[in-house]
């Protein structure tokens, strides 16, 4: 888990603010769910045989003896809201942004607290909605300045296909069971789809020889996937059909995808998403969504030189107090300038004027206002343009006018 602090935090804020405005352009509203949820929600939503539920949840009893978990992902909490919210939320489109927690072994690109920007669009299966969701992610990546990613799509078939796909895979794998790694031998019964994305070399070889799972699905699921790939092509989106892509949660049905980046190394997934169906007792929710890992987006940006150079906090005006008696009035001046929209800083323990000037240039201040006792008595200000070094004596209205036109505020 890392602290995020200046100057790096500027890049986070930049990415988040572009993200928010773009998500709103696509019709999503922000939702903030609690970081802690009842453990039961994740077990039921993600699936009790998944790696996250089995090994990675920060799970504990609170003081009231309730079994709670730090959210490992954002979709389950949003679904809890949708199910509890009634018919008004039938077509809801929500986005979220915040920390997630998984007790995985840390490595490059894998944190125990990491941050996602994610979105969920509720609605019946519709290939156009899935494709719009993928297009949105690419729009986000492009707006952040990232190039060189790859989109992979697959289908898991709908919920009704699930048993046939699992059975088909088991039939293929049964004769090869002894050659699978011990983990996959366990997965054979509990979570056979996960064998498809085992990283073990010998399992990978076996998986490469399997027929694609789409052949085990119904005709309607196959044509759903064909419609998705056709629409992606229609929008000019290059996507590779990855027949071994399965994703790590049980809630997925139909389309799934991942966007990877070659600069990320072993943990190369930037974003993951797909269509899903949640069943909470008699109620069920369907939709499509995705989440992007912000640490990984930033790593990929750093590796490809896509970070905008000018993310420094802008100090437009720095107020220098020439003698302590002027401080009271300069405090008023600082507030006046801030109220008018200028980013303004002031030295609150004014001593040596040279030191104050050095601070102003260290902060990159664009203008400096100097005021001491003489200026106070005369009702004037010394205004210095730090880039050209020119200094002039002005009264308040001219000074404000000059700053306003120079700093393009109105
Ligand atoms: P996920 O694939 O588990 O999907 O996570 C999405 C992204 O979060 C990954 O592609 C990766 O960038 C980032 N991520 C995951 N684990 C870590 C980690 N330990 N450290 C750093 N980054 C990480 C989900 O979470 C689904 N809820 C996505 C979704 C939304 N599907 C439908 N709706």
Short mmCIF file of C-alpha atoms in Angstrom, two decimals, residues 315 317-334 338 344-363 365 367-371:
data_model
loop_
_atom_site.label_atom_id
_atom_site.label_comp_id
_atom_site.label_asym_id
_atom_site.label_seq_id
_atom_site.Cartn_x
_atom_site.Cartn_y
_atom_site.Cartn_z
CA UNK A 315 1.29 29.92 -8.26
CA UNK A 317 0.77 35.60 -7.44
CA UNK A 318 3.16 35.53 -4.51
CA UNK A 319 2.87 38.31 -1.94
CA UNK A 320 6.04 39.57 -0.33
CA UNK A 321 5.81 41.63 2.82
CA UNK A 322 8.66 44.06 3.12
CA UNK A 323 8.28 44.81 6.80
CA UNK A 324 6.23 43.01 9.43
CA UNK A 325 3.88 45.96 9.96
CA UNK A 326 2.46 45.39 6.46
CA UNK A 327 1.54 41.78 7.08
CA UNK A 328 -1.97 42.51 8.40
CA UNK A 329 -2.89 44.42 5.23
CA UNK A 330 -1.16 41.91 2.97
CA UNK A 331 -3.30 39.17 4.48
CA UNK A 332 -6.35 41.13 3.36
CA UNK A 333 -4.77 41.55 -0.09
CA UNK A 334 -4.14 37.79 -0.37
CA UNK A 338 -8.02 34.64 -4.00
CA UNK A 344 -2.11 33.31 -4.46
CA UNK A 345 0.43 32.53 -1.77
CA UNK A 346 1.90 34.72 0.92
CA UNK A 347 4.84 34.39 3.29
CA UNK A 348 3.33 34.43 6.76
CA UNK A 349 6.63 34.91 8.62
CA UNK A 350 8.15 37.65 6.51
CA UNK A 351 11.79 38.38 7.30
CA UNK A 352 14.39 38.78 4.63
CA UNK A 353 13.00 40.04 1.29
CA UNK A 354 15.68 38.17 -0.71
CA UNK A 355 14.60 34.91 0.90
CA UNK A 356 10.99 35.65 0.02
CA UNK A 357 11.95 36.31 -3.59
CA UNK A 358 13.85 33.02 -3.68
CA UNK A 359 10.78 31.19 -2.35
CA UNK A 360 8.63 32.88 -5.00
CA UNK A 361 10.90 31.70 -7.79
CA UNK A 362 11.25 28.19 -6.29
CA UNK A 363 7.44 27.95 -6.37
CA UNK A 365 5.34 32.25 -9.09
CA UNK A 367 3.93 37.51 -10.47
CA UNK A 368 5.13 38.93 -7.19
CA UNK A 369 3.45 41.73 -5.27
CA UNK A 370 5.71 43.55 -2.84
CA UNK A 371 4.27 45.80 -0.20
#
